[in-house]
Coordinates of C-alpha atoms and ligand atoms in Angstrom, one line a residue:
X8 CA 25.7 7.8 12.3
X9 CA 26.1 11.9 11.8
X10 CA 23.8 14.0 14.0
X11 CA 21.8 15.0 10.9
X12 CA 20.2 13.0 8.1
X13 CA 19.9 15.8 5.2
X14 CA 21.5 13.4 2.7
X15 CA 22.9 9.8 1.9
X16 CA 26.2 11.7 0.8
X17 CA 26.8 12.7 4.3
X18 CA 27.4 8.7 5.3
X19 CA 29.7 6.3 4.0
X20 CA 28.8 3.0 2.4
X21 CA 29.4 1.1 5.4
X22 CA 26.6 3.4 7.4
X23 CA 24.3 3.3 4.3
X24 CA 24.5 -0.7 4.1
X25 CA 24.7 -0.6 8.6
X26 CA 21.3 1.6 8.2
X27 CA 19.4 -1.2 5.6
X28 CA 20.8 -4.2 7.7
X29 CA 19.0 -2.4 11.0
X30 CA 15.8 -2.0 8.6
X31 CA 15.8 -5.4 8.0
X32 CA 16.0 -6.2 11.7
X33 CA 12.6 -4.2 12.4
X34 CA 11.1 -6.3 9.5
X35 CA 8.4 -7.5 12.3
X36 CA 8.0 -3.5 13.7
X37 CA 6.3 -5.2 16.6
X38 CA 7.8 -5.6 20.0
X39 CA 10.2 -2.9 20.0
X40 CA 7.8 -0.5 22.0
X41 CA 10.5 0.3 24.5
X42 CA 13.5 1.4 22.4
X43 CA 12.8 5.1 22.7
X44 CA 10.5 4.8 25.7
X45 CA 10.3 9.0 26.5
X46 CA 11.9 10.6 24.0
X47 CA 9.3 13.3 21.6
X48 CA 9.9 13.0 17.6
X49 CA 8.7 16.3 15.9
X50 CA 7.3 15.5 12.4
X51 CA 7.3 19.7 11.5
X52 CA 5.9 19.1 7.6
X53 CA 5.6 22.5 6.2
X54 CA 4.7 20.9 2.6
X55 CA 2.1 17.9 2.2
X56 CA 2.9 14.3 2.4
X57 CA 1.2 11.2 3.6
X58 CA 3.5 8.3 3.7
X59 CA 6.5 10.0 4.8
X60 CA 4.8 11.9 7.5
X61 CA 2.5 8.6 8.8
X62 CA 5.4 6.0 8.4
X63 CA 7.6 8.5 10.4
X64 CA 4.9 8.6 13.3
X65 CA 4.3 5.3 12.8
X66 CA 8.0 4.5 13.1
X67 CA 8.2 6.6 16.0
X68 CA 5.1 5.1 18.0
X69 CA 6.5 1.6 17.2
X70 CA 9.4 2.1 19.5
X71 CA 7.6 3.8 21.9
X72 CA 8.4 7.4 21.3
X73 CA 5.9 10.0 21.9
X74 CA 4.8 12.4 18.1
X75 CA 3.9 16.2 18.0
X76 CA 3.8 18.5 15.0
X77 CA 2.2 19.6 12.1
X78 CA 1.4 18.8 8.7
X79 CA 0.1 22.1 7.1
X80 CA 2.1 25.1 6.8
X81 CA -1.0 27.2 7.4
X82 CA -1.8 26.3 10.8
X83 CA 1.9 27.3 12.0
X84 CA 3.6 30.7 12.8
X85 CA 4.9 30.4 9.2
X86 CA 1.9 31.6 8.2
X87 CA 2.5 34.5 10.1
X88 CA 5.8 35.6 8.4
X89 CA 8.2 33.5 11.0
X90 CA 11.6 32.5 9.4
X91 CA 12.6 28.6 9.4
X92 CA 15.2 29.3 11.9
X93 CA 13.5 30.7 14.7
X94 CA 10.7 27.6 14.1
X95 CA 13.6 24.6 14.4
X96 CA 14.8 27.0 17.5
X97 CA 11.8 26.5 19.1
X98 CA 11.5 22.9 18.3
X99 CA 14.4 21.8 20.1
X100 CA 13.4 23.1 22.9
X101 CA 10.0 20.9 22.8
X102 CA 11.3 17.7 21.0
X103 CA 14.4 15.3 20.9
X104 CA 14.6 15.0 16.8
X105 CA 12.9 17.1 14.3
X106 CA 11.8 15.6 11.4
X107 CA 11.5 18.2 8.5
X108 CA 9.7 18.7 5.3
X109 CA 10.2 22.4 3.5
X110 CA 9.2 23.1 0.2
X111 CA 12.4 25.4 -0.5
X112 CA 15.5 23.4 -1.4
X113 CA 18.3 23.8 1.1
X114 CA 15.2 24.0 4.2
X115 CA 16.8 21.0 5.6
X116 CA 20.5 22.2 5.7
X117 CA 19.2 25.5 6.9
X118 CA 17.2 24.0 9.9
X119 CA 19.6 21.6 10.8
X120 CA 22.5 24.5 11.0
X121 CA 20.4 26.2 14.2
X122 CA 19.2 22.9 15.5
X123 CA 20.1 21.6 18.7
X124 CA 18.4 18.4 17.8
X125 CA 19.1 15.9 15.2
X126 CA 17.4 17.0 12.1
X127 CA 16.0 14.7 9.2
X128 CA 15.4 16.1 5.5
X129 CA 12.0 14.5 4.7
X130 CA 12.5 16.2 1.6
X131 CA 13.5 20.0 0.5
X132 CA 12.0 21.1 -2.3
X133 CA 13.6 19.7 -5.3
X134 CA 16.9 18.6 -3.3
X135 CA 17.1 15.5 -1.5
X136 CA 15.0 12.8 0.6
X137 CA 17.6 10.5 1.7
X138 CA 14.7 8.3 3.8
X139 CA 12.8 7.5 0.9
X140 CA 16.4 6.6 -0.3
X141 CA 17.0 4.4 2.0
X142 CA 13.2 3.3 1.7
X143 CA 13.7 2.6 -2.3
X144 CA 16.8 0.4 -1.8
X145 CA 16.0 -1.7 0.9
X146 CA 12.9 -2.5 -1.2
X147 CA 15.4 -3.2 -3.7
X148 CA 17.4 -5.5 -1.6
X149 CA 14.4 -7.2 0.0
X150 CA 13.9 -8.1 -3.2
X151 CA 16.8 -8.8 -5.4
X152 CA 19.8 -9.6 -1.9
X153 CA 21.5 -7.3 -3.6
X154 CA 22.1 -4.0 -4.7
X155 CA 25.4 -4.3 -6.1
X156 CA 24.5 -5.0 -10.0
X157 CA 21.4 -3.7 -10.1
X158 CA 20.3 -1.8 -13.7
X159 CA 18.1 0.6 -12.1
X160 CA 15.6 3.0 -15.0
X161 CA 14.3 6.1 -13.2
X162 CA 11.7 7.8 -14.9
X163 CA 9.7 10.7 -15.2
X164 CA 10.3 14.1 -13.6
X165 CA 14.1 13.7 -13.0
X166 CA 14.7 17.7 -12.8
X167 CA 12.9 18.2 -9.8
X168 CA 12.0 15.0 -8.5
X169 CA 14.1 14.9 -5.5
X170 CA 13.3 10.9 -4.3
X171 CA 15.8 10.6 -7.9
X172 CA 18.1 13.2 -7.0
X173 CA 19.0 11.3 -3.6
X174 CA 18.8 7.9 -5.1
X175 CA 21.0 7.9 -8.2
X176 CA 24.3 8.4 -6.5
X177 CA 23.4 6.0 -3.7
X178 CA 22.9 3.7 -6.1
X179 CA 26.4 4.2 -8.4
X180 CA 28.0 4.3 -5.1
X181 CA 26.6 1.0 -4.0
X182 CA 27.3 -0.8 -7.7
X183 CA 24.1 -0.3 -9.3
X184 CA 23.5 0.7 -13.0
X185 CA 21.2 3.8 -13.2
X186 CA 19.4 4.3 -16.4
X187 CA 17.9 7.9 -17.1
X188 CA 14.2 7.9 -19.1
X189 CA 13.2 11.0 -18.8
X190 CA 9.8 12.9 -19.3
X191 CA 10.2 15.4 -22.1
X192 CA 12.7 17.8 -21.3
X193 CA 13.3 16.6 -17.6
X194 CA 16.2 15.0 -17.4
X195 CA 18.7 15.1 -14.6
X196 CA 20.2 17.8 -13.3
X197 CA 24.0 18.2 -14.8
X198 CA 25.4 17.2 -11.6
X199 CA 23.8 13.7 -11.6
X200 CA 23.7 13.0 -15.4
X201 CA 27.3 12.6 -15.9
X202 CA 27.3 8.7 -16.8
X203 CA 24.3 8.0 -16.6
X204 CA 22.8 6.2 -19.9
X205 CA 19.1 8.1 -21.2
X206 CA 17.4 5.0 -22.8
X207 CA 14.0 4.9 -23.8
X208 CA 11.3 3.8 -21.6
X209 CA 11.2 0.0 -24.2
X210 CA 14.8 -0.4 -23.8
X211 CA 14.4 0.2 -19.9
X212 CA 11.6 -1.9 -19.4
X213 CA 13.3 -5.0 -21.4
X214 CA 17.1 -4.6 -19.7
X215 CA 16.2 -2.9 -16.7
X216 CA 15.9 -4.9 -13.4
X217 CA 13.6 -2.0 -11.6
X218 CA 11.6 0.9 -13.2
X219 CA 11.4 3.5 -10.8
X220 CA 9.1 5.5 -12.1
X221 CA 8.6 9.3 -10.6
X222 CA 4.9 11.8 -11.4
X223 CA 5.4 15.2 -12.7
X224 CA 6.5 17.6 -9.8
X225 CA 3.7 20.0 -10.7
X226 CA 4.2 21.8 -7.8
X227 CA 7.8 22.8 -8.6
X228 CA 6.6 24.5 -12.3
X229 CA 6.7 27.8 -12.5
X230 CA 4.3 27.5 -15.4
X231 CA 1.2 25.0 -15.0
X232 CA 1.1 24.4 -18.5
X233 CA 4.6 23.1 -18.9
X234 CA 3.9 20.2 -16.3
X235 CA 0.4 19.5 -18.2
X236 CA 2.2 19.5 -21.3
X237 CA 5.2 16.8 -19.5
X238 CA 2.3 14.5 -17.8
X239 CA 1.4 11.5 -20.2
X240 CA 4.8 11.4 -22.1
X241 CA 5.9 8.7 -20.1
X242 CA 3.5 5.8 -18.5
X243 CA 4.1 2.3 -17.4
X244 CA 1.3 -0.1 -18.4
X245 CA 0.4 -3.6 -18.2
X246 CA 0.8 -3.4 -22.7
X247 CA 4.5 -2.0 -22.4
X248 CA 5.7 -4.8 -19.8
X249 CA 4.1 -7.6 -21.9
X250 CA 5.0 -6.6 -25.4
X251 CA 8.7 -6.1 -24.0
X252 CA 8.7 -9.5 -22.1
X253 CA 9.9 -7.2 -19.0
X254 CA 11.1 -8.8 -15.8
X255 CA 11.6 -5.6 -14.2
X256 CA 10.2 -5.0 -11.2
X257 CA 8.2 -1.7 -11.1
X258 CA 9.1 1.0 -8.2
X259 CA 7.1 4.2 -7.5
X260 CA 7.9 6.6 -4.2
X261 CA 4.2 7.4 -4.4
X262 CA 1.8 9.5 -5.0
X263 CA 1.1 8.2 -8.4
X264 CA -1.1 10.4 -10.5
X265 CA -1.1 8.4 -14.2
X266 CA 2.6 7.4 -14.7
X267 CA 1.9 4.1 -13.7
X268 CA -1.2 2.7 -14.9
X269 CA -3.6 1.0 -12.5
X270 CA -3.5 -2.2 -14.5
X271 CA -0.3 -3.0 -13.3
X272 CA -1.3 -3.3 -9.7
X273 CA -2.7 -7.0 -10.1
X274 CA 0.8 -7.6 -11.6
X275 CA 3.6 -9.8 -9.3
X276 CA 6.1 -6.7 -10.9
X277 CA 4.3 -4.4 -9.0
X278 CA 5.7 -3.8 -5.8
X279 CA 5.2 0.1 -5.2
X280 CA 2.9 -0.4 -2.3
X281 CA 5.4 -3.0 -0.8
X282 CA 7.3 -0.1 -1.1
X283 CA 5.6 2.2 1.2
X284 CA 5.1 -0.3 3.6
X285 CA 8.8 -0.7 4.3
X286 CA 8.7 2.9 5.2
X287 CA 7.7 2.5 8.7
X288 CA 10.9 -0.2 9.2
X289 CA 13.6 2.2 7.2
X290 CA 12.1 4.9 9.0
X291 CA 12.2 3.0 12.8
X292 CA 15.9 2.2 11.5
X293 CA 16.4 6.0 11.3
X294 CA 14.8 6.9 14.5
X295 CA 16.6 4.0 16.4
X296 CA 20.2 5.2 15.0
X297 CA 19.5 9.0 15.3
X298 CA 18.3 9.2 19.4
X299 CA 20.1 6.2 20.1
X300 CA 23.5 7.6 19.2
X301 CA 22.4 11.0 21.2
X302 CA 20.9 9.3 24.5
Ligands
NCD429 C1 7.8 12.0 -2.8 C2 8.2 13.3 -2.3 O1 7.5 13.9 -1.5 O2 9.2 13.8 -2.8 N1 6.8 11.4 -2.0 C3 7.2 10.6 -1.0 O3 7.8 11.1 0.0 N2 7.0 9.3 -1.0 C4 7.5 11.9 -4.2 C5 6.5 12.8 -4.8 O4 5.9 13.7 -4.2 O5 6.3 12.7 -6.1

């Protein structure tokens, strides 16, 4: 395992699969409350999150670490005009891993380059966040014992959605099939698109084995309107699955806003909070490999 965790391309297959087989071990995340008995996690979340935040101090708790940090930008010396670098600086000093959330793409990189501690990328802007990766195909293989085959639609916001950005070469790497369906006018980024089929959202839902399906990343619009105008073009709903006789099984990073409809909850294809849940394993896998490797 590398000192850092800023993206899945940093490891090789072997670590990827290494780093799903370990989540798989903390399936139960009980009894492990000694594993990191004294060492501090820093969750330092400069943009807003739930699950990724919670499951990481939940993670953390479970083996018996110790959790500081903060979860609003404005309650932090950021506020006061104090640069990324000199924050992580200070960090290190307090805490044995950082785990970082910036809204500027890159945050990550730049944080971990003055760390002294391992870093995580819990997400930088519209870059990468290699955890929910990790999250989204152990899910996968929980499900399916495989990844390796798997035709994979990811939909929505696929310009700055950056759970897709991390996940789409994972998954070519590890022999799955992605499929683009994009909201209107947000499609992949050039360097991820390059063969990768853009289907529409019937065709994905009849051939597809997972829909992964992604909200509009208002936040990343320069113009309000234009997200308005992009929310709504593509929605999962009980209707599509059942007039396409879809198997697929339906993935969502979460928060949903109205991409997936709520009648698909009740469904047996709906396995998006399934999905979070395995966060707090993946993310305990993550912890485990990071301070273990440094102790
Ligand atoms: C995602 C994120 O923050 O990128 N949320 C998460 O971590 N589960 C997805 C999103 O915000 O749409």
């Amino acid at each position: 395992m590398t000192r850092h965790l800023l993206s899945l391309q940093g490891l090789d297959d072997r670590q990827i699969l290494d780093l799903l087989d370990r989540a798989a071990g903390f399936a139960n995340v009980r009894g492990h409350g000694r594993r990191l008995e004294g060492r501090i996690v820093c969750c330092a979340f400069l943009e807003p999150s739930t699950r990724t935040r919670l499951s990481f101090e939940a993670a953390a708790h479970r083996l018996g670490a110790r959790v500081i940090g903060f979860s609003d930008a404005r309650t932090t010396s950021a506020a006061k005009g104090e640069r990324l670098e000199d924050t992580m600086r200070v960090l290190g000093g307090y805490a044995d891993l950082v785990v970082l959330r910036t809204p500027e793409t890159g945050g990550a990189a730049r944080g971990a380059a003055v760390s002294k501690v391992p870093v995580v990328n819990a997400g930088d802007g519209s870059g990468e966040h290699p955890t929910q990766t990790l999250v989204d195909l152990h899910t996968m293989r929980a499900h399916f014992g495989r990844i390796e085959g798997l035709r994979v639609a990811v939909v929505g916001d696929l310009t700055h959605g950056r759970t897709v950005h991390s996940l789409v070469p994972a998954l070519r790497r590890l022999g799955a099939k992605p499929l683009a369906v994009p909201a209107a006018g947000l499609g992949l980024p050039d360097a991820l698109a390059d063969g990768v089929p853009v289907v529409d959202l019937e065709t994905a839902a009849s051939e597809a084995h997972v829909l992964y399906v992604t909200r509009v990343q208002e936040e990343r619009f320069p113009d309000p309107a234009a997200a308005q105008a992009a929310r709504g073009h593509v929605r999962v709903d009980r209707e599509l699955l059942e007039r396409t006789g879809s198997k697929a099984v339906v993935l969502h990073p979460l928060p949903r806003v109205d991409e997936v409809a709520a009648d698909v909850d009740g469904l047996a294809a709906a396995k998006y909070f399934e999905q979070a849940r395995n966060g707090v394993a993946v993310r305990m896998a993550v912890l485990a490999s990071l301070l273990e490797a440094g102790s």
